[in-house]
Short mmCIF file of C-alpha atoms and ligand atoms in Angstrom, two decimals:
data_model
loop_
_atom_site.label_atom_id
_atom_site.label_comp_id
_atom_site.label_asym_id
_atom_site.label_seq_id
_atom_site.Cartn_x
_atom_site.Cartn_y
_atom_site.Cartn_z
CA MET A 435 -0.26 0.08 0.17
CA GLU A 436 1.02 3.83 -1.08
CA VAL A 437 0.58 6.38 1.40
CA TYR A 438 0.25 9.43 -0.50
CA VAL A 439 0.30 13.27 0.72
CA SER A 440 0.18 15.27 -2.53
CA LYS A 441 -2.60 15.16 -4.90
CA ASN A 442 -0.79 15.61 -8.08
CA ASP A 443 1.17 11.90 -7.34
CA LEU A 444 -2.05 10.46 -5.88
CA GLN A 445 -3.63 11.36 -9.65
CA ASP A 446 -0.51 10.22 -11.10
CA ALA A 447 -1.06 6.38 -9.65
CA LEU A 448 -4.50 6.64 -10.63
CA LYS A 449 -4.05 7.83 -14.36
CA ALA A 450 -2.09 4.47 -14.42
CA ALA A 451 -4.33 2.45 -13.24
CA ARG A 452 -7.43 4.26 -15.16
CA LYS A 453 -5.60 3.65 -17.93
CA ALA A 454 -4.96 -0.15 -17.77
CA GLY A 455 -9.11 -0.24 -17.51
CA LYS A 456 -9.18 -0.57 -14.04
CA THR A 457 -12.73 0.45 -11.28
CA VAL A 458 -11.63 3.17 -8.83
CA GLY A 459 -13.51 2.66 -4.91
CA LEU A 460 -13.29 5.73 -2.60
CA VAL A 461 -13.31 5.83 1.27
CA PRO A 462 -13.72 8.92 2.94
CA THR A 463 -12.28 9.27 6.39
CA MET A 464 -11.19 11.32 8.95
CA GLY A 465 -9.01 8.80 10.02
CA ALA A 466 -8.87 7.27 13.79
CA LEU A 467 -10.18 4.73 12.58
CA HIS A 468 -12.53 1.81 13.42
CA ASP A 469 -13.94 -1.86 12.49
CA GLY A 470 -17.31 0.51 10.82
CA HIS A 471 -14.64 1.88 8.53
CA ILE A 472 -12.94 -1.73 7.93
CA SER A 473 -16.17 -2.96 6.88
CA LEU A 474 -16.61 0.08 4.48
CA VAL A 475 -12.76 -0.41 3.18
CA ARG A 476 -13.83 -4.33 3.01
CA ARG A 477 -16.89 -3.70 0.74
CA CYS A 478 -14.60 -1.29 -1.39
CA ARG A 479 -11.86 -4.08 -1.54
CA ALA A 480 -14.61 -6.53 -2.80
CA GLU A 481 -16.24 -4.53 -5.50
CA ASN A 482 -13.25 -2.34 -7.14
CA ASP A 483 -10.02 -2.87 -8.88
CA VAL A 484 -8.85 -0.31 -7.10
CA VAL A 485 -8.99 1.02 -3.06
CA VAL A 486 -8.16 4.53 -2.13
CA VAL A 487 -9.04 5.60 1.23
CA SER A 488 -8.78 9.15 2.03
CA VAL A 489 -7.56 9.98 6.07
CA PHE A 490 -8.24 13.66 6.86
CA VAL A 491 -9.50 15.46 9.49
CA ASN A 492 -11.63 18.60 7.84
CA PRO A 493 -11.62 21.73 9.60
CA THR A 494 -14.00 22.93 7.47
CA GLN A 495 -16.48 21.10 9.00
CA PHE A 496 -16.10 20.93 12.54
CA ASN A 497 -18.56 23.87 14.21
CA ASP A 498 -16.85 23.77 17.40
CA PRO A 499 -12.61 24.07 17.45
CA LYS A 500 -12.30 22.08 20.88
CA ASP A 501 -13.86 19.41 18.89
CA LEU A 502 -11.26 19.48 16.02
CA GLU A 503 -8.75 19.75 18.35
CA ARG A 504 -9.71 16.86 20.27
CA TYR A 505 -10.53 14.67 17.34
CA PRO A 506 -8.05 11.81 17.14
CA ARG A 507 -5.32 11.47 15.13
CA THR A 508 -3.57 8.08 14.83
CA LEU A 509 -2.25 7.99 11.05
CA GLU A 510 0.27 5.19 11.98
CA ALA A 511 -2.19 3.15 13.42
CA ASP A 512 -4.31 3.73 10.68
CA THR A 513 -2.03 2.67 7.64
CA ARG A 514 -1.75 -0.44 9.44
CA LEU A 515 -5.55 -1.46 9.20
CA LEU A 516 -5.64 0.05 5.67
CA ALA A 517 -2.63 -2.40 4.54
CA ALA A 518 -4.09 -5.25 6.64
CA ALA A 519 -7.81 -4.33 5.08
CA GLY A 520 -6.55 -4.58 1.68
CA CYS A 521 -6.16 -0.80 0.55
CA ASP A 522 -4.43 0.19 -2.31
CA MET A 523 -4.06 3.79 -2.01
CA THR A 524 -3.84 5.87 1.40
CA PHE A 525 -4.15 9.76 0.90
CA ALA A 526 -3.50 11.60 3.76
CA PRO A 527 -2.70 15.66 2.96
CA THR A 528 -2.25 18.25 5.13
CA VAL A 529 -4.88 21.04 5.53
CA GLY A 530 -2.52 23.05 3.49
CA GLU A 531 -2.84 20.67 0.19
CA MET A 532 -6.78 20.47 0.51
CA TYR A 533 -7.60 24.08 1.13
CA PRO A 534 -4.48 25.85 -0.45
CA GLU A 535 -7.12 28.96 -0.52
CA LYS A 536 -9.85 29.77 1.97
CA ASP A 537 -12.57 27.11 0.12
CA THR A 538 -15.65 30.50 -0.17
CA ARG A 539 -18.31 27.56 -2.25
CA VAL A 540 -21.85 27.53 -0.06
CA PHE A 541 -23.49 24.31 -1.17
CA ARG A 542 -27.21 24.59 -0.25
CA PHE A 543 -29.11 21.40 0.47
CA GLY A 544 -32.88 22.74 1.28
CA PRO A 545 -35.12 21.28 3.79
CA LEU A 546 -32.18 18.39 3.65
CA GLU A 547 -30.37 20.46 6.08
CA GLN A 548 -32.65 22.49 7.99
CA VAL A 549 -33.26 19.56 10.72
CA MET A 550 -31.32 17.61 12.78
CA GLU A 551 -27.16 18.02 12.57
CA GLY A 552 -27.99 20.96 10.32
CA VAL A 553 -29.97 22.84 12.50
CA ARG A 554 -27.20 22.10 15.36
CA ARG A 555 -24.30 22.16 13.32
CA PRO A 556 -24.13 25.56 11.47
CA GLY A 557 -21.42 25.05 8.90
CA HIS A 558 -21.11 21.50 9.32
CA PHE A 559 -22.54 19.83 5.53
CA ASN A 560 -20.92 22.99 3.62
CA GLY A 561 -17.38 21.71 4.87
CA VAL A 562 -18.54 17.86 4.22
CA ALA A 563 -19.42 18.91 0.82
CA GLN A 564 -16.63 21.32 0.05
CA ILE A 565 -13.92 18.10 1.29
CA VAL A 566 -16.06 15.36 -0.26
CA SER A 567 -16.07 17.63 -3.60
CA LYS A 568 -12.76 18.26 -3.40
CA LEU A 569 -11.63 13.96 -3.19
CA PHE A 570 -14.41 12.97 -5.62
CA ASP A 571 -12.55 16.25 -7.94
CA ALA A 572 -8.97 14.64 -6.77
CA VAL A 573 -9.82 10.59 -7.19
CA GLN A 574 -12.79 10.63 -9.61
CA PRO A 575 -14.22 7.80 -8.14
CA ASP A 576 -16.46 4.78 -9.65
CA ARG A 577 -17.71 4.29 -6.58
CA ALA A 578 -17.39 5.95 -2.75
CA TYR A 579 -18.62 4.75 0.05
CA PHE A 580 -20.29 6.11 3.18
CA GLY A 581 -21.57 4.65 6.34
CA GLU A 582 -25.49 4.37 7.18
CA LYS A 583 -24.39 6.00 11.02
CA ASP A 584 -23.72 9.40 9.82
CA PHE A 585 -27.42 9.35 8.56
CA GLN A 586 -28.07 12.51 7.27
CA GLN A 587 -24.83 13.06 5.78
CA LEU A 588 -25.13 10.24 3.54
CA ALA A 589 -28.65 11.92 2.33
CA ILE A 590 -26.73 15.65 1.92
CA ILE A 591 -23.92 13.78 -0.40
CA ARG A 592 -26.72 11.67 -2.73
CA ASN A 593 -28.12 14.92 -2.88
CA MET A 594 -24.49 16.96 -3.79
CA VAL A 595 -24.06 14.16 -6.43
CA ALA A 596 -27.29 14.89 -8.14
CA GLN A 597 -26.87 18.25 -7.97
CA TYR A 598 -23.95 18.12 -9.59
CA ASN A 599 -23.85 15.37 -11.86
CA TYR A 600 -20.84 13.63 -10.36
CA PRO A 601 -20.52 10.22 -11.62
CA VAL A 602 -20.16 8.58 -9.07
CA GLU A 603 -21.69 5.38 -6.92
CA ILE A 604 -22.57 6.63 -3.60
CA VAL A 605 -22.99 2.87 -1.74
CA PRO A 606 -24.51 3.47 1.88
CA CYS A 607 -22.86 0.43 4.23
CA PRO A 608 -24.78 -0.63 7.51
CA ILE A 609 -23.97 0.98 10.99
CA VAL A 610 -21.27 -1.32 13.06
CA ARG A 611 -21.86 -2.09 16.69
CA GLU A 612 -19.88 -2.56 19.83
CA ALA A 613 -20.53 -5.79 21.35
CA ASP A 614 -22.98 -4.01 23.53
CA GLY A 615 -25.05 -2.15 20.92
CA LEU A 616 -22.87 1.46 20.79
CA ALA A 617 -22.19 2.24 17.44
CA MET A 618 -19.00 2.71 16.77
CA SER A 619 -17.41 5.94 15.81
CA SER A 620 -13.94 7.51 16.12
CA ARG A 621 -15.24 9.56 19.02
CA ASN A 622 -16.45 6.42 22.02
CA THR A 623 -12.34 6.66 22.04
CA LEU A 624 -12.28 9.81 24.06
CA LEU A 625 -15.25 8.95 26.44
CA ASN A 626 -14.52 8.10 30.12
CA ALA A 627 -15.14 4.86 31.93
CA SER A 628 -18.08 5.52 33.21
CA GLN A 629 -19.84 7.74 30.05
CA ARG A 630 -18.30 4.65 27.74
CA ALA A 631 -20.50 2.48 30.50
CA ALA A 632 -23.76 4.24 29.79
CA ALA A 633 -23.29 4.99 26.16
CA PRO A 634 -25.03 1.64 25.26
CA LEU A 635 -28.34 2.61 27.17
CA ILE A 636 -28.97 5.07 23.08
CA TYR A 637 -29.41 2.04 21.00
CA HIS A 638 -31.00 -0.52 23.45
CA THR A 639 -33.90 2.60 23.78
CA LEU A 640 -33.61 2.69 19.70
CA ALA A 641 -34.31 -0.37 19.84
CA ALA A 642 -37.15 -1.27 22.24
CA ALA A 643 -38.21 2.03 20.71
CA ARG A 644 -38.64 0.10 17.95
CA ALA A 645 -40.51 -2.57 18.89
CA LEU A 646 -43.00 -0.63 20.69
CA GLN A 647 -43.58 1.33 17.23
CA ASN A 648 -47.02 -0.40 16.83
CA ASP A 649 -48.29 0.38 20.28
CA MET A 650 -46.88 4.00 20.78
CA GLY A 651 -47.54 7.32 18.34
CA ILE A 652 -44.69 9.45 17.23
CA ALA A 653 -45.05 11.57 20.10
CA GLU A 654 -45.19 8.78 22.47
CA LEU A 655 -41.92 7.16 21.02
CA LYS A 656 -40.42 10.32 21.16
CA ASP A 657 -40.73 10.99 24.57
CA PHE A 658 -40.18 7.82 25.88
CA VAL A 659 -36.67 7.47 24.18
CA THR A 660 -35.86 10.90 25.64
CA ALA A 661 -36.80 9.80 29.02
CA GLN A 662 -34.91 6.51 28.84
CA ILE A 663 -32.08 8.37 28.09
CA ASN A 664 -31.80 10.81 29.78
CA ARG A 665 -32.75 8.95 33.15
CA SER A 666 -28.38 7.95 32.86
CA SER A 667 -26.68 10.84 34.33
CA GLU A 668 -23.77 10.47 32.11
CA LEU A 669 -26.29 11.34 28.60
CA GLU A 670 -28.01 14.09 27.84
CA VAL A 671 -30.37 13.43 24.34
CA GLU A 672 -30.29 16.61 22.27
CA TYR A 673 -32.61 15.57 19.65
CA PHE A 674 -34.30 12.67 18.51
CA GLU A 675 -36.43 12.78 15.59
CA ILE A 676 -38.72 10.73 13.86
CA VAL A 677 -37.91 10.85 9.94
CA GLY A 678 -38.95 9.95 6.53
CA ALA A 679 -36.19 7.83 5.64
CA GLU A 680 -35.58 9.93 2.02
CA ASP A 681 -36.42 13.32 2.60
CA LEU A 682 -35.70 13.59 6.27
CA GLN A 683 -38.30 15.69 7.32
CA PRO A 684 -39.64 15.03 10.39
CA VAL A 685 -43.27 13.00 11.15
CA THR A 686 -45.65 13.16 13.78
CA THR A 687 -47.91 10.85 12.09
CA ARG A 688 -47.36 6.95 10.40
CA GLU A 689 -48.00 7.41 7.31
CA GLU A 690 -48.56 3.67 4.78
CA GLY A 691 -45.34 2.79 3.01
CA LYS A 692 -43.13 5.93 3.80
CA ALA A 693 -40.27 4.54 5.37
CA LEU A 694 -39.36 6.16 8.60
CA GLN A 695 -35.56 6.64 10.47
CA GLY A 696 -35.03 7.12 14.50
CA CYS A 697 -31.92 9.46 14.45
CA ILE A 698 -30.70 10.68 17.88
CA ALA A 699 -27.89 12.82 18.89
CA VAL A 700 -26.62 12.55 22.54
CA GLN A 701 -24.55 14.42 24.74
CA ALA A 702 -22.03 12.09 27.03
CA GLY A 703 -20.24 15.53 28.46
CA ALA A 704 -18.63 17.17 26.15
CA ILE A 705 -18.62 14.18 23.52
CA ARG A 706 -21.45 14.19 21.37
CA LEU A 707 -22.74 10.64 20.03
CA ILE A 708 -25.22 9.88 16.84
CA ASP A 709 -27.29 6.91 16.27
CA ASN A 710 -29.99 5.79 14.43
CA ILE A 711 -32.21 3.21 13.60
CA ALA A 712 -35.38 2.30 10.63
CA PHE A 713 -38.59 2.69 11.85
O1 PAF B 698 -18.13 10.93 7.65
C1 PAF B 698 -16.99 11.63 7.98
O2 PAF B 698 -15.77 10.83 8.29
C2 PAF B 698 -16.89 12.57 7.40
O3 PAF B 698 -17.41 13.80 7.34
C3 PAF B 698 -15.89 12.60 5.66
C4 PAF B 698 -17.36 12.07 4.97
C5 PAF B 698 -14.44 11.48 5.52
C6 PAF B 698 -15.67 14.07 5.30
O4 PAF B 698 -14.45 14.53 5.90
#
Protein backbone atom coordinates (compact mmCIF):
# COMPACT_ATOMS: atom_id res chain seq x y z
CA MET A 1 0.00 0.00 0.00
CA GLU A 2 1.23 3.48 -0.90
CA VAL A 3 0.61 6.53 1.28
CA TYR A 4 0.22 9.80 -0.66
CA VAL A 5 0.36 13.26 0.82
CA SER A 6 0.33 15.07 -2.49
CA LYS A 7 -2.80 15.21 -4.63
CA ASN A 8 -0.68 15.28 -7.82
CA ASP A 9 1.20 12.11 -6.87
CA LEU A 10 -2.07 10.35 -6.07
CA GLN A 11 -3.57 11.49 -9.36
CA ASP A 12 -0.54 10.26 -11.32
CA ALA A 13 -0.87 6.82 -9.73
CA LEU A 14 -4.61 6.77 -10.45
CA LYS A 15 -4.06 7.80 -14.07
CA ALA A 16 -1.98 4.68 -14.62
CA ALA A 17 -4.69 2.50 -13.05
CA ARG A 18 -7.41 4.09 -15.17
CA LYS A 19 -5.37 3.63 -18.34
CA ALA A 20 -5.29 -0.06 -17.51
CA GLY A 21 -9.12 0.02 -17.37
CA LYS A 22 -9.33 -0.42 -13.60
CA THR A 23 -12.29 0.71 -11.50
CA VAL A 24 -11.59 2.93 -8.51
CA GLY A 25 -13.41 2.93 -5.16
CA LEU A 26 -13.01 5.67 -2.56
CA VAL A 27 -13.60 5.48 1.20
CA PRO A 28 -13.41 9.00 2.65
CA THR A 29 -12.50 9.01 6.38
CA MET A 30 -11.16 11.30 9.05
CA GLY A 31 -8.94 8.52 10.40
CA ALA A 32 -8.93 7.08 13.94
CA LEU A 33 -10.15 4.01 12.14
CA HIS A 34 -12.29 1.30 13.72
CA ASP A 35 -14.11 -1.78 12.45
CA GLY A 36 -16.89 0.39 11.05
CA HIS A 37 -14.43 2.04 8.65
CA ILE A 38 -12.78 -1.28 7.91
CA SER A 39 -16.15 -2.74 6.87
CA LEU A 40 -16.36 0.06 4.27
CA VAL A 41 -12.84 -0.68 3.06
CA ARG A 42 -13.62 -4.41 2.73
CA ARG A 43 -16.79 -3.68 0.75
CA CYS A 44 -14.81 -1.28 -1.45
CA ARG A 45 -12.12 -3.96 -1.91
CA ALA A 46 -14.73 -6.50 -3.02
CA GLU A 47 -16.31 -4.16 -5.58
CA ASN A 48 -13.38 -2.27 -7.16
CA ASP A 49 -9.98 -2.93 -8.72
CA VAL A 50 -8.30 -0.07 -6.87
CA VAL A 51 -9.14 0.96 -3.31
CA VAL A 52 -8.34 4.51 -2.20
CA VAL A 53 -8.91 5.58 1.41
CA SER A 54 -8.56 9.22 2.39
CA VAL A 55 -7.53 10.07 5.94
CA PHE A 56 -8.06 13.75 6.56
CA VAL A 57 -9.48 15.59 9.57
CA ASN A 58 -11.36 18.23 7.63
CA PRO A 59 -11.31 21.54 9.53
CA THR A 60 -14.14 23.15 7.55
CA GLN A 61 -16.75 20.72 8.87
CA PHE A 62 -16.05 21.36 12.57
CA ASN A 63 -18.28 24.08 13.95
CA ASP A 64 -16.68 23.65 17.40
CA PRO A 65 -12.91 24.36 17.49
CA LYS A 66 -12.52 22.23 20.65
CA ASP A 67 -14.05 19.26 18.83
CA LEU A 68 -11.52 19.73 16.01
CA GLU A 69 -8.62 19.99 18.47
CA ARG A 70 -9.48 16.84 20.40
CA TYR A 71 -10.46 14.75 17.35
CA PRO A 72 -8.21 11.65 17.55
CA ARG A 73 -5.34 11.47 15.03
CA THR A 74 -3.74 8.05 14.67
CA LEU A 75 -2.27 7.92 11.15
CA GLU A 76 0.35 5.27 11.87
CA ALA A 77 -2.14 2.81 13.31
CA ASP A 78 -4.60 3.73 10.55
CA THR A 79 -2.16 2.89 7.75
CA ARG A 80 -1.42 -0.49 9.36
CA LEU A 81 -5.14 -1.30 9.52
CA LEU A 82 -5.67 -0.11 5.95
CA ALA A 83 -2.83 -2.21 4.56
CA ALA A 84 -4.26 -5.28 6.33
CA ALA A 85 -7.75 -4.55 4.97
CA GLY A 86 -6.51 -4.49 1.37
CA CYS A 87 -6.34 -0.75 0.70
CA ASP A 88 -4.10 0.11 -2.27
CA MET A 89 -3.64 3.85 -1.78
CA THR A 90 -4.01 5.93 1.36
CA PHE A 91 -4.39 9.63 0.73
CA ALA A 92 -3.38 11.57 3.85
CA PRO A 93 -2.98 15.20 2.75
CA THR A 94 -2.18 18.23 4.88
CA VAL A 95 -4.71 21.02 5.37
CA GLY A 96 -2.63 23.19 3.01
CA GLU A 97 -2.77 20.52 0.32
CA MET A 98 -6.57 20.34 0.42
CA TYR A 99 -7.16 24.03 1.06
CA PRO A 100 -4.38 26.01 -0.65
CA GLU A 101 -6.89 28.88 -0.47
CA LYS A 102 -9.91 29.46 1.71
CA ASP A 103 -12.83 27.49 0.28
CA THR A 104 -15.61 30.03 -0.17
CA ARG A 105 -18.03 27.71 -1.94
CA VAL A 106 -21.48 27.52 -0.45
CA PHE A 107 -23.52 24.39 -1.04
CA ARG A 108 -27.26 24.45 -0.51
CA PHE A 109 -29.25 21.40 0.43
CA GLY A 110 -32.66 22.94 1.16
CA PRO A 111 -34.88 21.13 3.70
CA LEU A 112 -32.33 18.30 4.01
CA GLU A 113 -29.99 20.60 5.93
CA GLN A 114 -32.69 22.43 7.88
CA VAL A 115 -33.18 19.61 10.39
CA MET A 116 -31.18 17.73 13.03
CA GLU A 117 -27.38 18.05 12.54
CA GLY A 118 -27.83 20.81 9.98
CA VAL A 119 -29.55 23.04 12.55
CA ARG A 120 -27.35 22.13 15.52
CA ARG A 121 -24.02 22.29 13.68
CA PRO A 122 -24.17 25.37 11.45
CA GLY A 123 -21.79 25.08 8.49
CA HIS A 124 -21.07 21.40 9.15
CA PHE A 125 -22.63 20.02 5.98
CA ASN A 126 -21.17 22.80 3.88
CA GLY A 127 -17.74 21.72 5.14
CA VAL A 128 -18.53 18.07 4.43
CA ALA A 129 -19.62 18.97 0.89
CA GLN A 130 -16.48 21.07 0.37
CA ILE A 131 -14.12 18.25 1.26
CA VAL A 132 -16.09 15.41 -0.33
CA SER A 133 -16.35 17.36 -3.61
CA LYS A 134 -12.58 18.01 -3.51
CA LEU A 135 -11.95 14.31 -2.90
CA PHE A 136 -14.29 13.34 -5.74
CA ASP A 137 -12.48 15.81 -8.02
CA ALA A 138 -9.07 14.46 -7.01
CA VAL A 139 -9.85 10.73 -7.11
CA GLN A 140 -12.74 10.58 -9.62
CA PRO A 141 -13.95 7.34 -8.10
CA ASP A 142 -16.45 5.01 -9.74
CA ARG A 143 -17.90 4.29 -6.29
CA ALA A 144 -17.67 5.99 -2.89
CA TYR A 145 -18.54 4.35 0.41
CA PHE A 146 -20.24 6.05 3.37
CA GLY A 147 -21.53 4.66 6.67
CA GLU A 148 -25.21 4.86 7.57
CA LYS A 149 -24.33 6.01 11.08
CA ASP A 150 -24.10 9.50 9.60
CA PHE A 151 -27.56 9.13 8.13
CA GLN A 152 -28.09 12.80 7.30
CA GLN A 153 -24.58 13.13 5.85
CA LEU A 154 -25.38 10.27 3.48
CA ALA A 155 -28.54 12.05 2.28
CA ILE A 156 -26.59 15.30 1.83
CA ILE A 157 -23.86 13.59 -0.20
CA ARG A 158 -26.41 11.84 -2.40
CA ASN A 159 -28.05 15.20 -2.98
CA MET A 160 -24.70 16.83 -3.81
CA VAL A 161 -23.94 14.07 -6.32
CA ALA A 162 -27.36 14.59 -7.93
CA GLN A 163 -27.07 18.41 -7.99
CA TYR A 164 -23.56 18.46 -9.46
CA ASN A 165 -23.86 15.36 -11.66
CA TYR A 166 -20.88 13.58 -10.16
CA PRO A 167 -20.45 10.31 -12.06
CA VAL A 168 -19.99 8.32 -8.86
CA GLU A 169 -22.13 5.64 -7.27
CA ILE A 170 -22.72 6.28 -3.58
CA VAL A 171 -22.68 3.02 -1.65
CA PRO A 172 -24.29 3.16 1.82
CA CYS A 173 -22.88 0.72 4.38
CA PRO A 174 -24.66 -0.49 7.53
CA ILE A 175 -23.74 0.72 11.03
CA VAL A 176 -21.20 -1.50 12.78
CA ARG A 177 -21.77 -1.84 16.52
CA GLU A 178 -19.66 -2.81 19.50
CA ALA A 179 -20.70 -6.08 21.18
CA ASP A 180 -22.78 -4.04 23.66
CA GLY A 181 -24.66 -2.21 20.89
CA LEU A 182 -22.85 1.15 20.86
CA ALA A 183 -22.44 2.37 17.28
CA MET A 184 -18.75 2.42 16.40
CA SER A 185 -17.35 5.94 16.19
CA SER A 186 -13.90 7.49 16.38
CA ARG A 187 -15.30 9.69 19.15
CA ASN A 188 -15.98 6.65 21.38
CA THR A 189 -12.31 6.61 22.36
CA LEU A 190 -12.83 10.04 23.97
CA LEU A 191 -15.47 8.76 26.41
CA ASN A 192 -14.43 8.23 30.02
CA ALA A 193 -15.18 4.89 31.69
CA SER A 194 -18.59 5.86 33.10
CA GLN A 195 -19.69 7.57 29.88
CA ARG A 196 -18.59 4.50 27.90
CA ALA A 197 -20.51 2.23 30.29
CA ALA A 198 -23.66 4.34 29.87
CA ALA A 199 -23.45 4.84 26.09
CA PRO A 200 -24.96 1.47 24.96
CA LEU A 201 -28.25 2.69 26.47
CA ILE A 202 -28.64 4.82 23.33
CA TYR A 203 -28.94 1.86 20.99
CA HIS A 204 -30.87 -0.29 23.46
CA THR A 205 -33.45 2.46 23.80
CA LEU A 206 -33.72 2.92 20.03
CA ALA A 207 -34.21 -0.83 19.65
CA ALA A 208 -36.85 -0.85 22.43
CA ALA A 209 -38.67 2.04 20.72
CA ARG A 210 -38.67 0.17 17.45
CA ALA A 211 -40.17 -2.87 19.19
CA LEU A 212 -42.89 -0.60 20.65
CA GLN A 213 -43.65 1.29 17.44
CA ASN A 214 -47.01 -0.35 16.85
CA ASP A 215 -48.16 0.43 20.40
CA MET A 216 -47.20 4.09 20.54
CA GLY A 217 -47.73 7.20 18.44
CA ILE A 218 -44.80 9.24 17.14
CA ALA A 219 -44.90 11.82 19.94
CA GLU A 220 -45.08 9.09 22.57
CA LEU A 221 -42.13 7.24 21.03
CA LYS A 222 -40.09 10.44 21.04
CA ASP A 223 -40.91 11.08 24.72
CA PHE A 224 -40.11 7.47 25.57
CA VAL A 225 -36.65 7.57 23.96
CA THR A 226 -35.74 10.93 25.48
CA ALA A 227 -36.91 9.98 28.97
CA GLN A 228 -35.20 6.56 28.97
CA ILE A 229 -31.83 7.94 27.92
CA ASN A 230 -31.98 11.00 30.14
CA ARG A 231 -32.42 8.67 33.13
CA SER A 232 -28.68 8.10 32.88
CA SER A 233 -26.74 10.83 34.65
CA GLU A 234 -24.01 10.45 31.98
CA LEU A 235 -26.20 11.09 28.94
CA GLU A 236 -28.36 13.94 27.71
CA VAL A 237 -30.47 13.74 24.58
CA GLU A 238 -29.91 16.71 22.28
CA TYR A 239 -32.60 15.60 19.85
CA PHE A 240 -34.48 12.52 18.85
CA GLU A 241 -36.44 12.84 15.61
CA ILE A 242 -38.47 10.37 13.63
CA VAL A 243 -38.09 11.44 10.03
CA GLY A 244 -38.84 10.25 6.52
CA ALA A 245 -35.91 8.06 5.51
CA GLU A 246 -35.66 9.85 2.14
CA ASP A 247 -36.59 13.48 2.82
CA LEU A 248 -35.43 13.59 6.47
CA GLN A 249 -38.43 15.70 7.44
CA PRO A 250 -39.87 15.01 10.90
CA VAL A 251 -43.21 13.25 10.88
CA THR A 252 -45.99 13.47 13.43
CA THR A 253 -47.97 10.47 12.21
CA ARG A 254 -47.21 7.32 10.28
CA GLU A 255 -48.02 7.18 6.58
CA GLU A 256 -48.65 3.83 4.91
CA GLY A 257 -45.60 2.78 2.86
CA LYS A 258 -43.33 5.64 4.02
CA ALA A 259 -39.98 4.44 5.40
CA LEU A 260 -39.08 6.20 8.65
CA GLN A 261 -35.79 6.59 10.49
CA GLY A 262 -35.28 7.48 14.14
CA CYS A 263 -32.22 9.74 14.44
CA ILE A 264 -30.64 10.77 17.70
CA ALA A 265 -27.83 12.94 19.06
CA VAL A 266 -26.75 12.55 22.67
CA GLN A 267 -24.21 14.46 24.74
CA ALA A 268 -21.98 12.34 26.97
CA GLY A 269 -20.12 15.10 28.82
CA ALA A 270 -18.32 17.05 26.08
CA ILE A 271 -18.62 14.19 23.58
CA ARG A 272 -21.45 14.09 21.12
CA LEU A 273 -22.73 10.71 19.93
CA ILE A 274 -25.17 10.07 17.09
CA ASP A 275 -27.06 6.96 16.09
CA ASN A 276 -30.13 5.97 14.12
CA ILE A 277 -32.48 3.08 13.49
CA ALA A 278 -35.10 2.21 10.90
CA PHE A 279 -38.70 2.37 12.14
O1 LIG B 1 -17.90 10.85 7.83
C1 LIG B 1 -16.77 11.35 7.91
O2 LIG B 1 -15.85 10.78 8.51
C2 LIG B 1 -16.50 12.71 7.29
O3 LIG B 1 -17.59 13.55 7.42
C3 LIG B 1 -16.06 12.62 5.82
C4 LIG B 1 -17.16 12.04 4.93
C5 LIG B 1 -14.81 11.75 5.71
C6 LIG B 1 -15.72 14.01 5.28
O4 LIG B 1 -14.69 14.60 6.02
